Coordinates of C-alpha atoms and ligand atoms in Angstrom, one line a residue:
M1249 CA 13.5 -10.0 47.5
Q1250 CA 12.9 -6.2 47.7
V1251 CA 16.6 -5.5 47.8
K1252 CA 17.3 -8.0 45.0
L1253 CA 14.6 -6.5 42.8
A1254 CA 15.9 -3.0 43.2
D1255 CA 19.4 -4.3 42.4
E1256 CA 18.3 -6.2 39.4
V1257 CA 16.4 -3.1 38.1
S1258 CA 19.3 -0.8 38.6
R1259 CA 21.6 -3.0 36.5
R1260 CA 19.2 -3.5 33.6
R1261 CA 19.8 -1.6 30.4
T1262 CA 17.2 -2.3 27.7
A1263 CA 17.7 -0.7 24.3
A1264 CA 16.4 -1.1 20.8
I1265 CA 19.0 -1.1 18.1
I1266 CA 17.9 0.6 14.9
A1267 CA 19.4 1.6 11.6
H1268 CA 19.0 2.3 7.9
P1269 CA 19.7 -1.0 6.1
D1270 CA 23.4 -1.8 5.5
A1271 CA 24.6 0.7 8.1
G1272 CA 26.1 -2.2 10.0
K1273 CA 23.4 -3.0 12.7
T1274 CA 23.9 -6.8 12.4
T1275 CA 27.7 -6.5 12.5
L1276 CA 27.6 -4.1 15.5
T1277 CA 25.1 -6.3 17.4
E1278 CA 27.4 -9.3 16.8
K1279 CA 30.4 -7.3 18.1
L1280 CA 28.6 -6.2 21.1
L1281 CA 27.7 -9.8 21.9
L1282 CA 31.3 -10.7 21.2
H1283 CA 32.7 -8.1 23.6
G1284 CA 30.1 -9.0 26.2
G1285 CA 31.2 -12.6 26.0
A1286 CA 27.8 -13.8 24.8
I1287 CA 29.5 -15.4 21.8
H1288 CA 33.1 -16.2 21.2
R1289 CA 33.5 -15.6 17.5
A1290 CA 31.8 -13.1 15.3
G1291 CA 30.0 -14.7 12.4
S1292 CA 27.8 -16.7 14.6
V1293 CA 24.9 -14.2 14.3
K1294 CA 25.2 -13.8 10.6
G1295 CA 27.2 -16.0 8.3
R1296 CA 29.3 -14.5 5.6
K1297 CA 28.3 -14.2 2.0
T1298 CA 28.3 -17.9 1.3
D1299 CA 25.8 -18.6 4.0
R1300 CA 23.9 -15.4 4.5
F1301 CA 21.6 -16.4 7.3
A1302 CA 21.0 -14.3 10.3
M1303 CA 20.3 -16.1 13.5
S1304 CA 17.4 -13.7 14.0
D1305 CA 16.0 -14.5 10.6
W1306 CA 13.3 -17.0 11.5
M1307 CA 10.8 -16.7 8.8
E1308 CA 11.3 -18.4 5.4
M1309 CA 10.6 -15.1 3.8
E1310 CA 13.4 -13.4 5.6
K1311 CA 15.8 -16.0 4.4
E1312 CA 14.7 -15.5 0.8
R1313 CA 15.0 -11.8 1.1
G1314 CA 18.0 -11.6 3.4
I1315 CA 16.3 -9.1 5.5
S1316 CA 15.0 -9.1 9.0
I1317 CA 11.2 -8.8 9.5
T1318 CA 11.0 -10.1 13.0
S1319 CA 12.5 -8.5 16.0
S1320 CA 14.6 -10.6 18.3
V1321 CA 16.1 -10.0 21.7
M1322 CA 19.6 -10.6 22.9
Q1323 CA 21.1 -10.5 26.3
I1324 CA 24.6 -9.3 27.2
E1325 CA 26.2 -9.4 30.6
Y1326 CA 28.8 -6.7 30.7
S1327 CA 30.7 -5.3 33.7
G1328 CA 27.9 -6.2 36.1
Y1329 CA 25.1 -4.8 33.8
R1330 CA 22.5 -6.8 32.0
I1331 CA 22.0 -5.4 28.6
N1332 CA 18.9 -6.4 26.7
L1333 CA 19.3 -5.5 23.1
L1334 CA 16.1 -5.5 21.1
D1335 CA 16.7 -5.9 17.4
T1336 CA 14.4 -4.2 14.9
P1337 CA 13.5 -5.0 11.4
G1338 CA 16.3 -3.8 9.2
H1339 CA 14.3 -3.2 6.1
A1340 CA 13.7 0.2 4.6
D1341 CA 10.0 -0.3 5.2
F1342 CA 9.6 0.4 8.8
S1343 CA 6.7 -1.3 10.3
A1344 CA 4.6 -0.9 13.4
D1345 CA 6.9 -3.6 14.9
T1346 CA 9.8 -1.2 14.8
Y1347 CA 7.9 1.5 16.6
R1348 CA 6.5 -0.9 19.2
T1349 CA 10.0 -2.4 19.8
L1350 CA 11.4 1.1 20.3
V1351 CA 8.8 1.9 22.9
A1352 CA 9.5 -1.5 24.7
G1353 CA 13.1 -0.4 25.2
D1354 CA 14.2 2.3 27.6
S1355 CA 16.6 3.8 25.1
A1356 CA 17.7 3.3 21.5
V1357 CA 21.0 2.9 19.7
I1358 CA 20.9 4.4 16.2
V1359 CA 23.6 3.1 13.9
L1360 CA 24.7 5.5 11.1
D1361 CA 27.0 4.6 8.2
G1362 CA 29.8 7.2 8.5
T1363 CA 30.1 7.2 4.7
S1364 CA 26.4 8.1 4.1
G1365 CA 25.4 10.1 7.1
V1366 CA 21.8 10.7 7.9
E1367 CA 19.6 8.6 5.5
K1368 CA 15.9 8.7 4.8
Q1369 CA 14.8 6.0 7.2
T1370 CA 17.2 7.2 10.0
R1371 CA 15.5 10.6 9.8
K1372 CA 12.1 8.9 10.5
L1373 CA 13.5 7.1 13.4
F1374 CA 15.2 10.1 14.9
R1375 CA 11.9 12.0 14.7
F1376 CA 10.0 9.2 16.4
C1377 CA 12.5 9.0 19.3
Q1378 CA 12.4 12.7 19.8
K1379 CA 8.6 12.8 19.7
Q1380 CA 8.3 9.9 22.1
E1381 CA 11.1 11.2 24.3
I1382 CA 13.1 8.0 23.9
P1383 CA 16.8 8.8 24.8
F1384 CA 19.0 7.7 22.0
F1385 CA 22.7 7.0 21.3
I1386 CA 24.3 7.4 17.9
F1387 CA 27.0 5.0 16.7
V1388 CA 28.8 6.3 13.6
N1389 CA 30.0 3.1 12.0
K1390 CA 32.4 2.3 9.1
M1391 CA 35.0 4.8 10.2
D1392 CA 37.6 2.4 8.7
R1393 CA 36.4 3.9 5.4
F1394 CA 37.0 7.4 4.2
G1395 CA 33.6 9.0 4.9
I1396 CA 32.2 12.3 5.8
D1397 CA 34.5 14.5 8.0
P1398 CA 33.5 13.9 11.6
L1399 CA 32.9 17.6 12.4
E1400 CA 30.9 18.0 9.2
L1401 CA 28.8 15.0 10.1
I1402 CA 28.0 16.3 13.5
D1403 CA 27.0 19.7 12.0
R1404 CA 24.8 17.9 9.5
I1405 CA 23.0 15.8 12.2
E1406 CA 22.4 18.8 14.3
A1407 CA 21.1 20.9 11.5
E1408 CA 19.0 18.3 9.8
L1409 CA 17.5 16.7 12.8
G1410 CA 17.4 19.5 15.3
V1411 CA 19.1 17.4 18.0
D1412 CA 22.1 18.4 20.0
I1413 CA 25.1 16.1 19.7
Y1414 CA 27.6 15.3 22.4
A1415 CA 30.5 13.5 20.9
C1416 CA 31.8 11.0 23.5
N1417 CA 34.8 10.1 21.6
W1418 CA 36.9 11.2 18.6
P1419 CA 38.5 9.0 15.9
V1420 CA 42.2 8.3 15.9
G1421 CA 43.0 8.2 12.1
R1422 CA 40.6 7.8 9.3
G1423 CA 40.0 5.1 6.7
K1424 CA 42.5 2.2 6.8
K1425 CA 44.4 4.1 9.5
F1426 CA 41.5 4.3 11.9
R1427 CA 43.1 2.7 14.9
G1428 CA 41.2 3.8 17.9
V1429 CA 39.3 6.6 19.7
Y1430 CA 40.0 9.3 22.2
D1431 CA 37.5 8.6 24.9
R1432 CA 36.4 11.8 26.6
Q1433 CA 35.3 10.3 29.8
P1434 CA 38.5 8.9 31.1
G1435 CA 40.3 11.4 28.8
K1436 CA 42.5 8.6 27.3
V1437 CA 43.2 7.2 23.9
I1438 CA 42.1 3.7 23.4
L1439 CA 43.8 1.8 20.6
Q1440 CA 42.5 -1.4 19.2
Q1441 CA 45.1 -4.1 18.7
K1442 CA 45.2 -5.3 15.1
S1443 CA 43.6 -8.7 14.7
E1444 CA 44.8 -11.6 12.7
D1445 CA 41.3 -12.8 11.9
H1446 CA 39.6 -9.8 10.4
G1447 CA 38.0 -8.7 13.6
Q1448 CA 36.2 -11.9 14.4
S1449 CA 37.4 -12.2 17.9
A1450 CA 37.5 -9.5 20.6
E1451 CA 41.2 -8.6 20.9
S1452 CA 42.8 -6.5 23.5
Q1453 CA 43.2 -2.8 23.5
Q1454 CA 46.0 -0.4 24.5
I1455 CA 45.2 2.6 26.6
I1456 CA 47.5 5.6 26.2
E1457 CA 47.7 9.3 27.0
L1458 CA 46.8 12.0 24.5
D1459 CA 50.4 13.2 24.4
S1460 CA 51.9 9.8 24.0
P1461 CA 54.6 9.5 21.4
V1462 CA 52.9 6.2 20.3
L1463 CA 50.4 8.4 18.5
N1464 CA 53.1 10.2 16.5
Q1465 CA 54.5 6.9 15.3
L1466 CA 51.0 5.7 14.4
M1467 CA 49.6 8.7 12.6
G1468 CA 52.6 10.7 11.5
P1469 CA 53.4 14.2 12.8
E1470 CA 50.9 16.2 10.7
S1471 CA 47.8 14.0 11.3
V1472 CA 48.6 13.8 15.0
E1473 CA 48.7 17.6 15.3
I1474 CA 45.3 17.9 13.6
F1475 CA 43.9 15.2 15.8
R1476 CA 45.1 16.9 19.0
E1477 CA 43.7 20.2 17.8
E1478 CA 40.3 18.6 17.1
V1479 CA 40.3 17.0 20.6
E1480 CA 41.1 20.3 22.1
L1481 CA 38.3 21.9 20.2
L1482 CA 35.9 19.2 21.3
E1483 CA 36.8 19.7 24.9
I1484 CA 36.3 23.5 24.6
A1485 CA 33.4 23.8 22.3
G1486 CA 31.8 20.3 22.5
G1487 CA 29.2 21.4 25.0
E1488 CA 28.1 19.8 28.3
F1489 CA 26.4 16.5 28.7
D1490 CA 23.1 17.3 30.2
R1491 CA 21.4 14.2 31.4
E1492 CA 17.9 15.6 31.5
T1493 CA 18.1 16.7 27.9
F1494 CA 19.5 13.3 26.9
L1495 CA 16.6 11.6 28.7
N1496 CA 14.1 13.7 26.8
G1497 CA 15.6 12.6 23.5
Q1498 CA 16.9 16.1 22.7
L1499 CA 20.6 15.5 23.2
A1500 CA 22.4 12.4 21.7
P1501 CA 25.7 11.0 22.8
L1502 CA 27.6 10.1 19.7
Y1503 CA 30.4 7.6 19.2
F1504 CA 32.7 6.9 16.3
G1505 CA 33.7 3.3 15.5
S1506 CA 34.0 0.4 13.2
A1507 CA 32.0 -2.7 13.9
Q1508 CA 34.0 -4.6 11.3
T1509 CA 37.4 -3.9 12.7
N1510 CA 36.3 -3.8 16.4
V1511 CA 37.4 -0.3 16.9
G1512 CA 35.5 1.7 19.4
I1513 CA 33.2 -1.1 20.5
R1514 CA 34.4 -1.6 24.0
P1515 CA 34.5 2.2 24.8
F1516 CA 31.0 2.4 23.4
L1517 CA 29.8 -0.4 25.7
E1518 CA 31.5 1.2 28.7
S1519 CA 29.8 4.5 28.0
F1520 CA 26.5 3.0 27.1
V1521 CA 26.0 1.1 30.4
R1522 CA 27.0 4.2 32.3
L1523 CA 24.6 6.6 30.5
A1524 CA 21.7 4.5 29.4
P1525 CA 18.7 4.8 31.7
Q1526 CA 17.5 1.8 33.8
P1527 CA 13.9 0.6 33.4
R1528 CA 11.6 3.6 33.9
R1529 CA 8.2 3.9 35.6
R1530 CA 5.5 2.8 33.2
S1531 CA 1.8 3.7 33.5
G1532 CA 2.6 5.2 36.9
V1533 CA 4.0 2.0 38.3
D1534 CA 7.6 1.8 39.6
P1535 CA 9.6 -1.2 38.3
T1536 CA 10.6 -2.0 41.9
E1537 CA 7.0 -2.5 43.0
Q1538 CA 6.4 -6.1 44.2
Q1539 CA 3.3 -6.7 42.1
F1540 CA 4.3 -8.2 38.8
G1541 CA 3.2 -6.3 35.7
G1542 CA 4.2 -6.6 32.0
Y1543 CA 2.7 -6.1 28.6
I1544 CA 2.8 -7.8 25.2
F1545 CA 4.5 -5.7 22.5
K1546 CA 4.8 -8.2 19.8
I1547 CA 3.4 -11.5 18.6
Q1548 CA 5.3 -13.6 16.3
A1549 CA 3.6 -16.3 14.4
N1550 CA 5.2 -19.3 12.6
M1551 CA 8.7 -18.7 13.9
D1552 CA 9.3 -22.4 13.6
P1553 CA 7.7 -23.6 10.4
N1554 CA 7.5 -27.2 11.9
H1555 CA 5.4 -26.1 14.8
R1556 CA 2.7 -23.6 14.0
D1557 CA 3.2 -21.8 17.3
R1558 CA 2.9 -18.2 18.1
L1559 CA 5.3 -16.5 20.5
A1560 CA 4.2 -13.4 22.4
F1561 CA 7.0 -11.0 23.5
M1562 CA 6.4 -9.6 26.9
R1563 CA 8.3 -6.7 28.4
V1564 CA 8.5 -7.0 32.2
C1565 CA 7.6 -3.6 33.8
S1566 CA 7.4 -4.3 37.5
G1567 CA 8.0 -7.0 40.1
V1568 CA 9.6 -10.4 39.6
F1569 CA 8.5 -12.8 36.9
E1570 CA 8.7 -16.4 37.8
K1571 CA 8.2 -19.5 35.7
G1572 CA 4.9 -21.1 36.2
M1573 CA 3.3 -18.0 37.8
E1574 CA -0.3 -17.2 37.2
V1575 CA -1.1 -13.8 35.8
R1576 CA -4.3 -12.1 34.7
I1577 CA -4.9 -10.5 31.3
V1578 CA -6.4 -7.2 32.2
R1579 CA -8.4 -6.9 28.9
N1580 CA -10.7 -9.9 29.7
D1581 CA -9.7 -11.0 33.2
Q1582 CA -8.5 -14.4 31.9
L1583 CA -6.1 -16.1 34.2
V1584 CA -3.0 -17.7 32.5
K1585 CA -0.3 -19.9 33.9
L1586 CA 3.0 -18.9 32.2
A1587 CA 4.5 -22.3 32.1
Q1588 CA 7.2 -22.2 29.5
P1589 CA 8.7 -18.8 29.5
R1590 CA 11.6 -18.3 27.2
Q1591 CA 14.4 -16.0 26.6
F1592 CA 15.9 -15.5 23.2
M1593 CA 19.3 -15.8 21.9
A1594 CA 18.1 -15.2 18.4
Q1595 CA 17.4 -18.6 17.0
E1596 CA 17.9 -20.4 20.3
R1597 CA 15.2 -20.1 22.8
Q1598 CA 16.2 -20.9 26.4
L1599 CA 13.8 -21.7 29.1
I1600 CA 14.1 -19.3 32.0
E1601 CA 13.1 -19.4 35.7
T1602 CA 12.9 -15.7 36.5
A1603 CA 13.0 -12.3 34.8
F1604 CA 13.1 -8.7 36.1
P1605 CA 11.8 -5.4 34.8
G1606 CA 13.5 -4.5 31.6
D1607 CA 13.7 -8.1 30.5
V1608 CA 11.7 -9.5 27.6
V1609 CA 10.2 -12.9 28.0
G1610 CA 8.8 -15.1 25.2
L1611 CA 5.5 -16.7 26.0
F1612 CA 3.9 -19.6 24.2
D1613 CA 0.7 -18.2 22.8
P1614 CA -2.1 -20.5 21.9
G1615 CA -4.0 -17.5 20.5
I1616 CA -5.0 -15.9 23.8
F1617 CA -2.8 -12.8 23.8
H1618 CA -3.3 -9.5 21.9
I1619 CA -0.7 -6.9 21.2
G1620 CA -0.8 -4.4 24.0
D1621 CA -2.3 -6.8 26.5
S1622 CA -1.3 -6.0 30.1
L1623 CA -0.5 -9.0 32.3
V1624 CA -0.6 -8.5 36.1
S1625 CA -0.3 -10.6 39.2
G1626 CA -2.5 -8.3 41.4
D1627 CA -4.4 -5.1 40.9
D1628 CA -5.3 -3.8 37.4
V1629 CA -2.6 -1.8 35.6
E1630 CA -3.2 -0.8 32.0
Y1631 CA 0.2 -0.4 30.3
N1632 CA -0.8 2.0 27.5
E1633 CA 2.6 1.6 25.9
V1634 CA 1.5 0.3 22.6
P1635 CA -0.6 2.8 20.5
R1636 CA -1.8 2.1 17.0
F1637 CA 0.3 4.1 14.6
S1638 CA -1.4 5.9 11.7
P1639 CA -0.9 3.7 8.6
E1640 CA 0.9 5.0 5.6
H1641 CA -0.1 2.4 3.1
F1642 CA -3.6 1.1 2.3
A1643 CA -4.9 -1.7 0.2
M1644 CA -8.2 -3.3 -0.6
V1645 CA -7.8 -7.1 -0.1
K1646 CA -9.7 -9.5 -2.3
T1647 CA -9.8 -13.1 -3.1
S1648 CA -11.2 -14.6 -6.3
E1649 CA -11.8 -17.9 -4.5
V1650 CA -15.6 -17.5 -3.7
F1651 CA -15.6 -20.2 -1.0
K1652 CA -12.6 -18.6 0.8
K1653 CA -14.2 -15.2 1.6
K1654 CA -14.9 -16.3 5.2
H1655 CA -11.3 -17.5 5.6
L1656 CA -10.1 -14.2 4.4
Q1657 CA -12.3 -12.2 6.7
Q1658 CA -11.2 -14.4 9.7
G1659 CA -7.6 -14.2 8.7
L1660 CA -7.7 -10.4 8.5
E1661 CA -9.5 -10.1 11.8
E1662 CA -7.1 -12.4 13.6
L1663 CA -4.0 -10.7 12.1
S1664 CA -5.3 -7.3 13.0
E1665 CA -5.9 -8.5 16.6
E1666 CA -2.3 -9.7 16.5
G1667 CA -1.2 -6.3 15.4
A1668 CA 0.3 -7.3 12.1
I1669 CA -2.1 -5.0 10.2
Q1670 CA -5.0 -2.6 10.9
L1671 CA -8.4 -3.4 9.4
F1672 CA -10.8 -0.8 8.1
K1673 CA -13.9 -0.4 6.0
P1674 CA -15.3 2.6 4.1
W1675 CA -17.1 5.0 6.5
Q1676 CA -20.4 3.5 7.4
G1677 CA -19.9 1.0 4.6
N1678 CA -21.6 -2.3 4.6
G1679 CA -18.4 -4.2 5.4
A1680 CA -18.0 -5.9 2.1
D1681 CA -14.8 -4.0 1.3
L1682 CA -11.9 -5.1 3.4
I1683 CA -9.3 -2.4 3.6
V1684 CA -6.0 -2.9 5.4
G1685 CA -3.6 -0.2 6.6
V1686 CA 0.0 -0.7 7.5
V1687 CA 2.9 1.5 8.5
G1688 CA 5.4 -0.1 6.1
Q1689 CA 4.8 -1.5 2.6
L1690 CA 6.5 -4.7 3.5
Q1691 CA 3.8 -5.5 6.0
L1692 CA 1.5 -5.9 3.0
E1693 CA 3.8 -8.5 1.4
V1694 CA 4.0 -10.3 4.7
L1695 CA 0.2 -10.2 5.0
S1696 CA -0.4 -11.9 1.6
Y1697 CA 2.3 -14.5 2.5
R1698 CA 0.7 -15.2 5.8
L1699 CA -2.9 -15.3 4.4
K1700 CA -1.7 -17.9 1.9
E1701 CA 0.4 -20.0 4.4
E1702 CA -1.8 -19.8 7.5
Y1703 CA -5.3 -19.4 6.1
G1704 CA -4.9 -21.0 2.6
V1705 CA -6.2 -17.9 0.8
E1706 CA -4.7 -16.5 -2.4
T1707 CA -5.3 -12.8 -2.4
S1708 CA -4.9 -9.8 -4.6
M1709 CA -4.2 -6.4 -3.1
Q1710 CA -5.3 -3.2 -4.8
K1711 CA -3.5 -0.2 -3.4
I1712 CA -5.4 2.8 -2.4
P1713 CA -3.3 5.8 -3.3
F1714 CA -3.3 7.7 0.0
N1715 CA -0.3 7.8 2.3
L1716 CA -1.2 10.1 5.2
A1717 CA -3.9 9.3 7.7
R1718 CA -5.2 10.8 10.9
W1719 CA -7.9 9.8 13.4
I1720 CA -10.3 12.7 13.8
E1721 CA -11.9 13.6 17.1
G1722 CA -14.0 16.5 18.3
E1723 CA -17.3 17.5 19.7
D1724 CA -20.2 17.6 17.3
L1725 CA -18.0 15.9 14.8
E1726 CA -19.8 14.8 11.6
P1727 CA -17.1 12.8 10.0
A1728 CA -19.1 12.3 6.8
R1729 CA -18.7 16.0 5.8
F1730 CA -15.0 15.4 5.3
N1731 CA -15.6 12.6 2.9
T1732 CA -15.4 14.8 -0.1
G1733 CA -13.2 15.4 -3.1
S1734 CA -10.5 13.2 -4.4
Y1735 CA -7.9 14.4 -1.9
R1736 CA -9.6 12.9 1.1
K1737 CA -11.1 9.5 2.0
L1738 CA -12.9 8.5 5.1
L1739 CA -12.5 5.1 6.7
E1740 CA -13.9 3.5 9.8
D1741 CA -11.6 1.6 12.1
R1742 CA -12.5 -1.7 13.8
D1743 CA -14.0 0.2 16.8
G1744 CA -16.1 2.4 14.5
Y1745 CA -13.9 5.5 14.8
P1746 CA -13.2 7.7 11.8
L1747 CA -9.8 7.7 10.1
L1748 CA -9.3 10.4 7.5
L1749 CA -6.9 9.7 4.6
F1750 CA -5.1 12.6 2.8
K1751 CA -3.3 12.7 -0.5
T1752 CA -1.0 15.5 0.5
R1753 CA 0.3 17.0 3.7
F1754 CA -1.0 20.3 2.3
T1755 CA -4.6 19.1 2.5
L1756 CA -4.1 17.9 6.1
E1757 CA -2.6 21.2 7.2
R1758 CA -5.4 23.2 5.5
D1759 CA -8.0 21.1 7.3
R1760 CA -6.2 21.4 10.5
K1761 CA -6.2 25.2 10.1
N1762 CA -9.8 25.5 9.0
H1763 CA -11.0 23.2 11.8
P1764 CA -9.4 24.1 15.1
E1765 CA -12.2 22.4 16.9
I1766 CA -11.0 19.0 15.5
T1767 CA -8.0 17.0 16.7
F1768 CA -6.1 15.2 14.1
K1769 CA -4.3 12.3 15.7
D1770 CA -1.5 10.1 14.4
T1771 CA -1.9 7.5 17.0
A1772 CA -4.9 5.8 18.6
P1773 CA -5.3 3.6 21.7
L1774 CA -4.9 0.0 20.8
H1775 CA -8.0 -1.0 22.7
R1776 CA -10.9 1.4 23.1
S1777 CA -13.3 0.7 25.9
Ligands
G4P3273 P1 22.6 -4.0 8.5 O1 22.4 -5.1 9.5 O2 22.6 -2.7 9.1 O3 21.8 -4.1 7.3 O4 24.2 -4.1 8.1 P2 25.2 -5.3 8.1 O5 25.7 -5.5 9.5 O6 24.7 -6.5 7.4 O7 26.4 -4.7 7.3 C1 26.2 -4.3 5.9 C2 27.5 -4.3 5.2 O8 28.4 -3.4 5.8 C3 28.2 -5.7 5.3 O9 29.0 -5.9 4.1 C4 29.2 -5.5 6.5 O10 30.3 -6.4 6.4 C5 29.6 -4.1 6.2 N1 30.1 -3.5 7.5 C6 29.5 -3.5 8.7 N2 30.2 -2.8 9.6 C7 31.3 -2.3 8.9 C8 32.4 -1.5 9.3 O11 32.6 -1.1 10.4 N3 33.3 -1.2 8.3 C9 33.1 -1.6 7.0 N4 34.0 -1.2 6.1 N5 32.1 -2.4 6.6 C10 31.2 -2.7 7.6 P3 28.5 -6.8 2.9 O12 29.6 -6.8 1.9 O13 27.1 -6.5 2.6 O14 28.5 -8.2 3.6 P4 29.6 -9.2 4.2 O15 30.2 -9.9 3.0 O16 30.6 -8.3 4.9 O17 28.9 -10.0 5.1

């Protein structure tokens, strides 16, 4: 089993796929599945306009809004590799879910719209990956449209995000004439054969040399000359690919392509499996260690409205997971038999027998798991992979239904344990005010929906106008002395620790400067002992 485990680990590539809405994340995911043979025709993941339902859109609310709140996991077998693609919420309101899913992957794929470049939400994601040292790939999509000049785009990304770019390929033609890419690794031009069905099936590609006359016919003499000059420039001035810098999230391999017309998909997949890291050590434990270990990074309630079940998403970190195995929840030493593990193919959930590090397993949850729980088969390992992220939106939650106050309290406590929201009260307050904090505004809407659906409580939310928060720590800290003025507000988290809210970054920076003895933290451990 030892050899097999090491082999399985080395062929795993687990990546989160993230994007600003409408950049083409769904279309790209679908095309990656198509080229990996997981589906045979595009359109299976998301129907076209008439039937706009994404396979990963489980919740009723998602259907109504046409956005994806939940994260789903897809598997692709490609060229001997097993790719686990973790989908993330595609809404502009990033939630704690997006961050947790990013951390659950070993790398990330950021999809950019080549006509819009770096957008607000992408900037946030870049920064997160850089800070957490998550290696990331950039796929510049929609090259079949006239967009920003590729050289200009690379300059902008480097300047705006402070990350070095290594262009792995270069576009052949632009707009409607975008027909393929020059792939730097084999040093060949890969042309996509035109399809009869608008790119719904994975057609064949033609591989030619850079000096092939085919290019002249395809692009015309002027364009082909510019193209060859650009490729030459890229080879001379395009820098070196330094693996270490990439693994630290400071250098990003970049690819041009069009998910819609299938151009550049296969070259991207080839390069991705070669460069993406295999599952890494987590909490000091090597993935090839025999002892099984994993952690819960997401709990999804009400995925199937007919069965009020909850599904816990577990990332396998070490050892072999086997159906029916007994594991221990490190938090409370509870033993659990994992009887019906599932893998996801978006809407379909398949029962599985085994899983290896890098894989994500869906576990039926009768309410025993918490986000961040470590599950082990032997000695204790705490996978501290899921921090609490400082919320950016706050609201006081109330119900006018006098008899439902207990339900509301219970609902908020349970949902905070699940990780859907964070629960606070005013600093040393009497607990009557229930304040929730979330990373993305949308989480508040999901909250009121779930309180109504699952706990039968109609609520009103009164927003608290602060959008920056930090946990404060330090010796001789007297939190109450910060609870002054209208620019700050002090809350207490569920473990009794102080969280300071600021109206402006200026106030935060001034406090930081005036109080070097205090640490202002934007994350906190999920469970404090
Ligand atoms: P998202 O998940 O990132 O939100 O984006 P999604 O894939 O849903 O794509 C957003 C829109 O962009 C869709 O158009 C999609 O067809 C289009 N798109 C995706 N990739 C490409 C591409 O490579 N080239 C071009 N030109 N368009 C692309 P839509 O009109 O909103 O929907 P639909 O009618 O195409 O479904």
